[in-house]
Coordinates of C-alpha atoms and ligand atoms in Angstrom, one line a residue:
M1 CA 5.8 -6.3 -6.8
A2 CA 7.5 -6.4 -4.0
L3 CA 11.3 -7.0 -4.6
K4 CA 11.3 -5.5 -7.9
E5 CA 15.1 -4.8 -8.8
F6 CA 15.0 -1.5 -8.2
S7 CA 18.0 -0.6 -10.2
K8 CA 15.5 0.0 -12.8
I9 CA 15.7 3.6 -11.5
N10 CA 18.3 4.1 -12.9
V11 CA 18.1 2.8 -16.3
L12 CA 15.8 6.1 -17.0
S13 CA 17.0 9.4 -16.6
L14 CA 14.7 11.8 -16.2
N15 CA 16.3 14.8 -18.9
S16 CA 13.3 15.4 -21.0
T17 CA 12.8 17.3 -24.1
V18 CA 8.9 16.5 -24.7
C19 CA 7.6 19.1 -22.3
R20 CA 5.8 20.9 -25.8
I21 CA 4.1 17.3 -26.9
S22 CA 2.6 17.6 -22.9
I23 CA 1.5 20.9 -23.1
L24 CA -0.1 20.0 -26.3
A25 CA -2.2 16.8 -24.7
F26 CA -2.5 18.6 -22.3
T27 CA -4.5 21.3 -24.4
I28 CA -5.9 18.4 -26.3
L29 CA -7.5 17.1 -22.9
L30 CA -8.6 20.4 -21.9
L31 CA -10.3 20.7 -24.6
R32 CA -12.4 17.6 -24.5
I33 CA -12.9 17.9 -20.2
S34 CA -15.0 20.7 -21.6
L35 CA -16.7 19.4 -24.2
F36 CA -17.6 16.1 -22.1
S37 CA -20.0 18.6 -20.2
P38 CA -20.4 17.9 -16.8
L39 CA -23.3 16.0 -15.6
P40 CA -25.7 18.2 -13.5
G41 CA -26.3 17.5 -9.5
L42 CA -24.8 14.7 -7.7
H43 CA -24.0 12.0 -10.1
W44 CA -20.6 12.6 -9.7
F45 CA -20.4 10.9 -6.3
R46 CA -21.3 8.0 -7.5
P47 CA -18.0 7.1 -10.2
E48 CA -19.1 4.1 -11.7
R49 CA -21.7 5.2 -14.3
V50 CA -19.0 7.7 -15.9
F51 CA -16.4 4.3 -16.3
W52 CA -17.8 1.9 -19.1
T53 CA -17.8 6.0 -20.9
S54 CA -15.6 7.6 -19.6
A55 CA -12.9 6.8 -22.3
D56 CA -12.5 9.4 -25.1
N57 CA -14.5 8.8 -28.6
A58 CA -11.9 7.5 -30.7
S59 CA -12.6 9.3 -33.8
A60 CA -12.0 12.8 -32.4
F61 CA -8.6 11.8 -33.0
H62 CA -8.3 11.3 -37.2
H63 CA -4.7 10.3 -36.6
E64 CA -5.0 6.5 -36.9
V65 CA -2.5 4.5 -36.9
R66 CA -2.2 1.8 -39.6
R67 CA -3.8 -1.6 -39.6
D68 CA -1.5 -3.4 -42.3
K69 CA 1.6 -2.5 -41.0
F70 CA 2.3 -4.0 -37.4
L71 CA 4.9 -3.8 -34.1
E72 CA 5.8 -6.4 -32.3
V73 CA 7.5 -6.6 -28.8
P74 CA 8.8 -9.3 -25.9
Q75 CA 7.0 -10.6 -23.8
I76 CA 5.4 -8.4 -21.3
I77 CA 5.7 -9.1 -16.7
W78 CA 6.1 -9.0 -13.3
G79 CA 3.1 -6.9 -11.8
L80 CA 0.3 -5.6 -13.4
N81 CA 0.8 -2.5 -13.2
N82 CA 3.7 -2.1 -14.5
Q83 CA 3.5 -4.7 -17.6
K84 CA -0.4 -2.0 -17.3
I85 CA 2.7 0.4 -18.3
A86 CA 4.8 -1.8 -20.1
F87 CA 1.6 -2.4 -22.6
A88 CA 1.2 1.3 -23.0
R89 CA 4.2 1.5 -23.9
A90 CA 4.5 -0.5 -26.4
C91 CA 1.3 0.8 -27.3
L92 CA 3.5 3.9 -28.0
S93 CA 6.0 3.0 -29.7
A94 CA 3.4 1.0 -32.4
R95 CA 1.3 5.0 -33.0
L96 CA 5.1 7.0 -33.9
L97 CA 5.6 4.1 -35.6
N98 CA 2.2 4.4 -36.7
R99 CA 1.6 0.6 -36.9
T100 CA -0.3 -1.3 -34.5
L101 CA 0.0 -3.2 -31.9
L102 CA 0.3 -6.8 -32.0
M103 CA -1.3 -8.5 -29.6
P104 CA 1.3 -8.6 -27.0
S105 CA 1.3 -11.5 -24.3
L106 CA 1.3 -10.5 -20.5
S107 CA 2.2 -12.9 -17.7
A108 CA -0.3 -14.3 -15.0
S109 CA 2.3 -15.7 -12.7
L110 CA 4.4 -13.4 -10.3
I111 CA 7.2 -15.2 -10.3
Y112 CA 9.8 -12.3 -12.8
K113 CA 13.3 -14.7 -11.4
E114 CA 13.0 -17.6 -14.1
M115 CA 11.4 -16.8 -17.4
D116 CA 9.6 -20.1 -18.1
L117 CA 7.7 -19.9 -15.4
L118 CA 5.6 -16.9 -16.3
K119 CA 2.5 -18.4 -17.1
P120 CA 1.8 -15.8 -20.5
I121 CA -1.2 -14.7 -20.4
S122 CA -3.1 -13.6 -24.1
F123 CA -4.1 -9.8 -23.7
D124 CA -7.5 -10.5 -24.2
R125 CA -8.1 -13.3 -21.6
V126 CA -8.0 -10.5 -19.2
F127 CA -8.8 -7.1 -20.9
N128 CA -12.1 -6.2 -23.9
Y129 CA -9.7 -6.7 -27.0
E130 CA -12.8 -5.2 -29.2
R131 CA -13.5 -2.5 -26.2
F132 CA -10.3 -1.3 -26.6
N133 CA -9.6 -0.6 -30.0
S134 CA -13.5 0.9 -29.5
L135 CA -11.5 3.3 -26.9
C136 CA -8.2 4.5 -27.9
G137 CA -8.6 2.9 -32.1
G138 CA -7.5 6.5 -33.0
F139 CA -5.5 7.1 -31.0
V140 CA -3.5 3.8 -30.7
R141 CA -4.6 -0.4 -31.7
V142 CA -3.7 -3.4 -31.0
G143 CA -4.0 -5.9 -33.6
R144 CA -4.4 -9.7 -33.9
Y145 CA -2.1 -12.8 -35.3
S146 CA -4.0 -13.9 -37.9
S147 CA -4.6 -10.7 -39.1
L148 CA -0.8 -10.9 -40.5
L149 CA -1.1 -11.4 -44.1
N150 CA 2.8 -13.1 -43.6
E151 CA 3.6 -11.8 -46.8
T152 CA 6.7 -10.7 -45.6
K153 CA 9.1 -11.5 -43.1
P154 CA 9.4 -9.8 -39.7
F155 CA 12.0 -7.2 -39.7
E156 CA 14.3 -7.2 -36.2
L157 CA 14.6 -4.4 -34.0
R158 CA 16.7 -4.3 -31.2
K159 CA 16.3 -2.5 -28.8
G160 CA 20.1 -1.1 -27.5
S161 CA 21.1 -0.9 -23.8
G162 CA 23.8 0.1 -20.8
R163 CA 24.7 3.7 -20.1
K164 CA 25.5 4.9 -22.5
W165 CA 22.0 3.8 -24.4
T166 CA 20.1 7.2 -24.1
K167 CA 17.5 8.0 -23.7
E168 CA 17.5 10.7 -27.0
R169 CA 20.0 7.3 -29.2
D170 CA 16.7 5.3 -28.6
L171 CA 14.1 8.2 -30.0
D172 CA 16.5 8.2 -32.9
Q173 CA 16.2 5.0 -32.9
L174 CA 12.2 4.7 -33.5
N175 CA 12.1 7.0 -35.5
Q176 CA 14.8 6.0 -38.2
Y177 CA 12.2 2.2 -38.4
K178 CA 9.9 5.2 -40.0
N179 CA 12.4 5.2 -43.1
E180 CA 10.8 3.8 -45.8
S181 CA 13.7 1.1 -46.7
I182 CA 12.0 -0.9 -43.1
D183 CA 8.7 0.9 -43.3
M184 CA 7.2 -2.2 -46.2
F185 CA 8.0 -4.3 -43.4
E186 CA 4.5 -5.7 -42.6
V187 CA 6.4 -6.4 -38.9
I188 CA 8.5 -4.9 -37.0
K189 CA 9.3 -6.9 -34.5
I190 CA 11.5 -5.7 -31.2
V191 CA 13.1 -7.5 -30.0
G192 CA 15.6 -7.5 -26.5
K193 CA 14.0 -6.3 -23.0
H194 CA 10.8 -5.7 -22.3
P195 CA 8.9 -2.9 -22.8
F196 CA 8.6 -1.6 -19.0
L197 CA 12.9 -1.2 -19.5
W198 CA 12.1 1.2 -22.0
H199 CA 13.0 4.8 -22.0
D200 CA 9.8 7.0 -21.3
H201 CA 9.0 9.5 -24.4
W202 CA 6.0 10.1 -23.9
P203 CA 3.6 12.1 -21.1
V204 CA 1.6 11.6 -18.6
S205 CA -1.5 12.3 -20.3
N206 CA -0.7 9.9 -22.7
Y207 CA -0.9 6.7 -20.5
G208 CA -3.6 7.7 -18.7
R209 CA -5.2 7.6 -21.6
I210 CA -3.8 4.6 -22.5
F211 CA -4.7 3.3 -19.5
E212 CA -8.2 4.4 -19.2
C213 CA -9.1 2.1 -22.5
L214 CA -8.6 -1.1 -21.1
T215 CA -11.4 -2.8 -19.4
L216 CA -11.8 -6.3 -17.4
V217 CA -13.2 -8.9 -20.0
D218 CA -16.8 -9.3 -18.8
E219 CA -16.6 -12.5 -16.7
I220 CA -13.5 -11.5 -14.6
E221 CA -16.2 -7.8 -14.3
A222 CA -18.9 -10.1 -13.4
D223 CA -16.5 -11.0 -11.3
V224 CA -15.6 -7.0 -9.6
S225 CA -19.3 -6.6 -9.7
T226 CA -19.9 -9.6 -6.7
V227 CA -16.7 -8.1 -4.2
I228 CA -18.2 -4.8 -4.8
S229 CA -22.0 -5.3 -4.0
R230 CA -20.4 -7.6 -1.4
I231 CA -18.3 -4.5 0.3
R232 CA -21.6 -2.5 0.4
A233 CA -24.2 -4.5 1.6
V234 CA -22.0 -5.6 4.7
G235 CA -21.9 -1.5 4.7
A236 CA -25.5 -0.7 4.7
R237 CA -26.0 -3.4 7.1
G238 CA -23.4 -1.2 8.9
R239 CA -25.4 1.7 8.9
G240 CA -28.2 -0.7 9.8
K241 CA -30.9 0.9 7.7
S242 CA -31.4 0.4 4.5
S243 CA -31.1 3.3 1.8
D244 CA -33.7 5.4 -0.2
F245 CA -31.3 4.6 -3.7
G246 CA -30.3 0.5 -3.0
N247 CA -26.6 -0.4 -1.8
D248 CA -25.3 0.9 -4.8
S249 CA -25.2 4.3 -3.3
V250 CA -23.5 2.7 0.4
P251 CA -20.3 4.4 0.4
Y252 CA -16.6 2.8 0.7
M253 CA -12.9 3.1 1.3
A254 CA -10.1 0.7 -0.2
I255 CA -7.3 0.8 1.5
H256 CA -3.7 -0.5 -0.7
L257 CA -2.3 -2.3 2.3
R258 CA 1.3 -2.9 1.4
I259 CA 2.9 -3.9 4.7
E260 CA 4.9 -7.2 3.8
K261 CA 7.7 -8.9 4.3
D262 CA 9.1 -8.9 1.7
W263 CA 7.8 -5.6 0.6
M264 CA 9.7 -3.3 4.1
L265 CA 12.6 -4.7 3.4
H266 CA 12.5 -3.7 0.0
C267 CA 10.9 0.1 1.1
K268 CA 14.0 0.3 4.2
N269 CA 16.2 0.0 1.6
L270 CA 15.1 2.3 -0.4
E271 CA 14.2 4.8 2.2
Q272 CA 18.4 3.8 3.3
R273 CA 19.5 4.6 -0.6
S274 CA 17.0 7.0 -2.2
N275 CA 17.5 9.6 1.3
I276 CA 13.1 10.0 2.1
Y277 CA 12.7 8.8 4.6
E278 CA 8.5 8.5 4.3
I279 CA 8.4 5.5 2.1
C280 CA 7.4 3.1 4.8
S281 CA 4.5 2.5 7.4
S282 CA 3.8 0.1 9.7
K283 CA 0.2 -1.5 9.9
K284 CA 0.1 1.5 13.2
E285 CA 1.0 4.2 11.3
I286 CA -1.5 3.2 9.0
M287 CA -4.3 3.0 11.7
E288 CA -3.1 6.7 12.5
R289 CA -3.1 8.1 10.3
V290 CA -7.0 6.7 8.4
A291 CA -8.3 7.2 11.9
N292 CA -7.7 11.3 11.1
I293 CA -9.3 11.7 8.2
H294 CA -11.1 14.8 7.7
G295 CA -15.4 13.9 6.3
L296 CA -16.4 10.8 6.7
S297 CA -19.6 9.1 7.8
F298 CA -19.7 6.3 9.8
P299 CA -19.9 3.9 10.3
I300 CA -17.8 3.0 6.8
V301 CA -16.8 -0.2 5.0
V302 CA -13.4 -0.5 5.1
Y303 CA -11.7 -3.1 2.1
L304 CA -8.1 -3.6 3.1
A305 CA -6.7 -5.1 -0.5
L306 CA -3.7 -6.7 1.0
A307 CA -1.2 -10.1 -0.7
D308 CA -1.9 -12.9 0.8
S309 CA 0.4 -13.8 3.2
L310 CA -1.2 -11.9 5.0
L311 CA -4.8 -12.6 4.9
E312 CA -3.5 -14.9 7.8
D313 CA -2.6 -12.4 9.6
E314 CA -6.0 -11.8 12.3
S315 CA -4.5 -8.6 13.5
I316 CA -5.0 -6.3 10.5
L317 CA -8.5 -6.5 11.2
S318 CA -7.7 -5.0 14.9
G319 CA -7.2 -1.3 16.1
W320 CA -9.0 0.9 13.7
R321 CA -10.5 4.0 15.0
E322 CA -13.8 3.2 15.6
G323 CA -17.0 3.2 13.0
L324 CA -14.4 1.5 10.7
L325 CA -15.5 -1.5 9.8
P326 CA -12.6 -3.4 8.2
F327 CA -12.4 -6.1 6.4
E328 CA -10.5 -8.0 3.8
K329 CA -11.5 -11.1 1.2
K330 CA -11.6 -13.8 3.4
K331 CA -13.9 -11.7 6.0
L332 CA -15.6 -10.2 3.2
G333 CA -16.3 -14.2 2.4
V334 CA -15.4 -13.8 -1.7
W335 CA -11.9 -15.8 -1.3
D336 CA -13.0 -18.8 -3.8
I337 CA -14.3 -15.6 -6.6
Y338 CA -10.1 -14.6 -6.4
N339 CA -8.7 -18.0 -5.7
K340 CA -10.6 -19.5 -9.5
H341 CA -7.8 -16.8 -10.8
P342 CA -3.5 -15.8 -11.4
Y343 CA -2.1 -14.1 -9.7
L344 CA -3.0 -11.2 -12.7
I345 CA -6.4 -11.3 -13.1
Q346 CA -7.1 -10.9 -9.0
S347 CA -4.8 -8.5 -8.5
A348 CA -7.1 -6.8 -11.9
I349 CA -9.8 -7.4 -9.4
D350 CA -8.2 -5.2 -6.3
Y351 CA -7.2 -2.5 -9.0
E352 CA -10.7 -2.1 -10.5
V353 CA -12.6 -2.7 -6.5
C354 CA -10.3 0.6 -5.9
L355 CA -10.0 2.2 -8.3
R356 CA -14.0 2.5 -7.4
A357 CA -13.7 3.6 -3.6
A358 CA -15.3 6.6 -3.0
V359 CA -11.8 7.0 -0.7
F360 CA -8.8 5.3 -1.9
V361 CA -5.5 5.2 0.5
G362 CA -2.3 3.6 -0.6
N363 CA 1.2 4.5 -0.8
S364 CA 2.9 6.8 -3.5
F365 CA 5.6 4.5 -4.0
S366 CA 3.5 1.8 -5.4
T367 CA 3.0 1.2 -9.2
F368 CA -0.3 -0.3 -7.9
S369 CA -1.7 2.8 -5.6
S370 CA -0.4 5.1 -8.3
L371 CA -1.9 4.0 -11.2
I372 CA -5.6 4.4 -9.6
V373 CA -4.8 7.5 -8.4
L374 CA -4.0 8.4 -11.7
H375 CA -7.0 7.0 -12.9
R376 CA -9.3 8.6 -10.6
T377 CA -7.8 11.6 -10.8
R378 CA -8.7 11.9 -14.9
I379 CA -12.8 10.6 -13.8
L380 CA -12.6 13.5 -11.3
I381 CA -11.6 16.3 -14.2
K382 CA -13.0 14.5 -16.4
M383 CA -16.5 14.5 -13.7
G384 CA -15.3 18.3 -14.4
M385 CA -14.3 19.3 -10.7
T386 CA -12.5 22.8 -11.0
S387 CA -10.8 22.2 -8.2
I388 CA -9.5 18.5 -7.6
C389 CA -7.7 19.6 -4.7
V390 CA -10.5 20.1 -2.3
N391 CA -12.5 17.8 -0.2
S392 CA -14.7 15.6 -2.1
N393 CA -16.1 12.4 -2.2
F394 CA -13.9 10.2 -4.3
S395 CA -11.1 11.6 -2.7
S396 CA -7.0 9.5 -2.7
Y397 CA -4.4 9.8 -0.1
A398 CA -1.6 8.6 0.4
Y399 CA -0.8 7.2 3.8
N400 CA 3.5 7.5 3.9
I401 CA 3.4 10.7 4.0
A402 CA 1.6 13.2 6.7
G403 CA -1.2 15.3 6.1
D404 CA -2.5 18.0 8.4
L405 CA -4.2 17.1 11.4
G406 CA -2.5 14.0 11.5
A407 CA -4.3 12.3 8.6
P408 CA -2.7 11.1 5.1
K409 CA -1.7 13.6 2.6
K410 CA -4.4 14.3 -0.3
W411 CA -3.4 12.6 -3.0
M412 CA -3.7 13.6 -6.8
T413 CA -1.3 13.3 -9.9
D414 CA -0.4 15.8 -12.2
I415 CA -1.7 15.1 -15.2
S416 CA 0.8 17.5 -16.5
A417 CA 4.1 15.2 -16.1
S418 CA 5.8 15.1 -18.9
T419 CA 7.3 11.3 -18.5
L420 CA 5.9 8.3 -15.9
Q421 CA 9.1 8.6 -14.6
S422 CA 6.8 9.3 -10.5
I423 CA 3.9 7.1 -11.3
S424 CA 6.6 4.5 -11.8
Y425 CA 8.9 4.4 -9.5
G426 CA 7.1 6.4 -7.0
T427 CA 7.6 10.1 -6.1
N428 CA 7.0 12.3 -1.6
N429 CA 5.9 15.1 -4.4
I430 CA 1.7 14.4 -4.5
S431 CA 0.5 17.2 -3.3
C432 CA -2.3 19.2 -5.8
H433 CA -1.1 20.8 -8.9
V434 CA -3.2 21.0 -11.5
Ligands
GTP1 N1 1.4 -8.8 -3.0 C1 0.5 -9.6 -4.1 N2 -0.3 -9.1 -4.0 C2 -1.4 -9.1 -4.8 C3 -1.8 -11.0 -5.5 N3 -3.0 -11.0 -5.5 C4 -2.9 -9.6 -5.3 N4 -2.8 -9.0 -4.7 C5 -3.1 -7.6 -5.3 O1 -2.7 -6.5 -5.8 C6 -2.1 -5.7 -5.6 C7 -0.3 -5.2 -5.0 O2 -0.3 -5.0 -7.3 P1 0.5 -5.3 -7.7 O3 0.5 -5.9 -9.0 O4 1.1 -7.0 -7.8 O5 1.8 -3.9 -8.1 P2 2.6 -3.7 -9.1 O6 1.8 -3.2 -10.0 O7 4.0 -4.1 -9.3 O8 3.6 -2.9 -8.1 P3 3.3 -2.0 -6.6 O9 2.9 -1.6 -5.9 O10 4.5 -1.2 -7.2 O11 4.5 -3.2 -6.3 C8 -1.9 -6.3 -3.4 O12 -2.1 -5.3 -2.7 C9 -3.2 -7.0 -3.5 O13 -4.3 -6.4 -3.2 C10 0.1 -11.4 -4.8 O14 -0.2 -12.3 -5.2 N5 0.7 -11.2 -4.2
NAG2 C1 -17.7 9.8 -32.3 O1 -17.8 10.9 -33.1 C2 -18.3 10.9 -33.9 C3 -18.5 11.9 -34.7 O2 -16.9 12.7 -33.9 C4 -19.8 9.7 -33.6 O3 -20.4 9.8 -35.3 C5 -19.6 9.0 -33.5 O4 -21.0 8.0 -33.3 C6 -19.3 8.8 -31.8 N1 -19.0 7.2 -31.3 C7 -18.5 6.9 -29.8 C8 -19.2 5.7 -29.5 O5 -20.0 8.1 -29.2
NAG3 C1 -0.2 6.7 -40.1 O1 -1.0 7.2 -41.7 C2 -1.8 7.2 -42.3 C3 -1.2 7.1 -43.8 O2 -0.6 7.3 -44.6 C4 -2.2 8.3 -41.2 O3 -3.4 8.9 -42.4 C5 -1.9 8.7 -40.6 O4 -2.2 10.3 -39.7 C6 -0.8 8.5 -39.3 N1 -0.9 8.6 -38.0 C7 0.1 8.8 -37.6 C8 -0.6 8.3 -35.3 O5 0.9 9.2 -37.4
NAG4 C1 1.0 -16.0 -40.4 O1 1.6 -15.5 -39.1 C2 0.6 -15.9 -38.3 C3 1.7 -16.2 -37.1 O2 2.8 -16.6 -37.7 C4 -0.7 -17.3 -37.7 O3 -1.3 -17.0 -37.4 C5 -1.2 -16.3 -39.0 O4 -2.7 -16.9 -39.3 C6 -0.9 -16.5 -40.3 N1 -2.0 -15.2 -41.2 C7 -1.8 -16.2 -42.9 C8 -2.6 -15.4 -43.4 O5 -1.8 -17.0 -43.1
NAG5 C1 16.9 5.2 -45.9 O1 17.5 4.2 -44.5 C2 18.8 3.7 -45.7 C3 19.9 3.0 -44.8 O2 20.3 3.3 -43.9 C4 19.4 5.5 -46.0 O3 20.4 4.8 -46.8 C5 18.4 6.1 -46.4 O4 18.4 7.1 -46.5 C6 17.6 6.1 -45.1 N1 16.2 7.1 -45.9 C7 15.9 7.6 -45.6 C8 14.4 8.9 -46.4 O5 16.3 9.0 -44.2
NAG6 C1 -28.0 -4.9 0.6 O1 -27.7 -5.4 1.8 C2 -28.7 -5.7 2.6 C3 -27.5 -5.9 3.7 O2 -27.5 -4.7 4.3 C4 -28.3 -7.2 1.9 O3 -29.7 -8.6 2.4 C5 -28.7 -6.9 0.1 O4 -28.7 -8.5 -0.3 C6 -28.3 -6.2 -0.4 N1 -28.4 -5.9 -1.1 C7 -28.1 -6.5 -2.8 C8 -29.7 -5.4 -3.8 O5 -27.4 -6.6 -3.2
NAG7 C1 -20.7 14.2 -0.7 O1 -19.9 15.7 -0.2 C2 -21.2 16.3 -0.5 C3 -19.7 17.7 0.4 O2 -18.8 17.3 -0.3 C4 -21.7 15.7 0.5 O3 -22.7 16.8 1.0 C5 -22.8 14.6 0.4 O4 -23.3 13.7 2.0 C6 -22.1 13.4 0.2 N1 -21.9 12.1 -0.2 C7 -22.1 11.0 0.3 C8 -21.9 10.1 -0.3 O5 -20.9 10.6 0.9
NAG8 C1 6.5 18.6 -7.3 O1 6.7 17.9 -8.4 C2 5.3 20.0 -9.6 C3 4.8 19.2 -10.2 O2 5.2 18.2 -10.6 C4 6.9 20.6 -9.6 O3 6.2 21.9 -10.3 C5 7.8 20.2 -8.5 O4 8.8 21.5 -9.0 C6 7.8 19.2 -7.9 N1 8.9 19.9 -6.5 C7 10.2 19.0 -6.1 C8 10.6 18.6 -5.1 O5 10.2 18.1 -7.1

């Protein structure tokens, strides 16, 4: 969330030795895309249809990780999307050791300063565990503590830290733990730093693949469906006519509005430190840029994904150009649906709502926005878009960067990037490269 320590930026070095792996992974990705014959006709503008089949068939990989050797990692903390990155990094470390990741504890609460207030929540209370393994099982695997035999004590691995602990040393250390004398242990338990702070050794495509296997448990997915059908219903009412296809075809826009006080302080700070003066956007600037997005069919309902602290601020709903119908949780009448859940799940619901929008507008320095755009980019590629930079009904934009004719800049993830650097810490280099 907003006040994350951005000293994190210094933790990772850009120095990459995984280019070849990345190219290989990208080739595999391209191969898979070409095998996944795109649906003919107009299906691509109803992307929610492909969600449940979008992850790859697990048995296509033939390099399953062992089911009788495990990796245990520290509790995963911070915002939803930092937790997803940390989880994927833990999965990929386990894969490197050819081990199943013991189901980690996530954190339901955002209070990351006081460890005892982190409210651990089991992975399978949020994400569908069986589905994760059925979608990702040929690549990475998550296992339960109950499958441990406990015949040997866990081997404790302490992650190195400090400035001298380079990415190369970190990878060497991991490789050493493949050694037979350690490999005999049923569990390797990593202690120390939590996985978000580990060095990153994997290309974006590996992360993207794992994120796609993270589907919500049925109970939370039902809440996502309710929220989206409310959004479409107000959209249908705004259009004043019922569509022949039902409300399912009513498009909506989602904006991840990052304008909380603590975020504004943090982003100003970040601008000064990084010398990049397009991180912060005021409410006014966001409204102006969004008004200039080309090719929308008005009226269109706009779902504002924002922090609770902003829900009291009525002015957030006024000032939008004619034809944009802004709604947040309260005005939409879905606050109760969110309110019964802890922070982590509220954020996970918002993620899905933004993911499935016809148009998504976010901030390129937010992990939340960046992961949504990565996911949307992969969906576009899988839907067979040959040139994903052209206008589509599934576009994403970054409101903090000026695009053509006063619109926000079109945003696409560079799927072939060799590290997750720009996605975890933000970037203003978001043009179409794919
Ligand atoms: N800030 C905030 N956001 C919430 C809360 N509940 C739900 N959300 C939603 O979650 C989004 C922020 O996502 P987080 O998961 O906190 O962010 P993150 O993954 O740490 O990524 P960053 O955007 O880099 O902070 C907000 O824009 C809201 O849409 C809340 O209590 N506070
Ligand atoms: C995955 O692929 C295998 C063969 O490659 C096939 O037998 C299996 O039915 C597929 N599973 C799914 C869920 O598509
Ligand atoms: C893990 O080990 C098994 C058995 O030794 C092997 O078949 C498989 O390819 C390995 N997987 C990875 C990801 O190294
Ligand atoms: C092994 O220990 C874990 C807890 O550390 C426990 O949950 C599990 O049931 C144990 N397994 C067996 C077979 O006793
Ligand atoms: C495994 O580690 C031990 C102790 O660190 C070392 O003596 C041995 O040579 C290593 N074996 C291999 C195959 O690397
Ligand atoms: C579709 O939208 C209309 C309002 O425009 C609403 O009355 C109706 O209940 C919605 N249908 C469904 C299935 O949600
Ligand atoms: C999707 O975009 C195409 C042109 O790119 C347009 O013809 C079509 O009407 C759009 N569909 C929706 C639902 O907006
Ligand atoms: C922007 O990103 C692309 C692709 O990731 C890269 O090739 C290019 O060098 C980057 N440009 C800058 C100025 O960093």
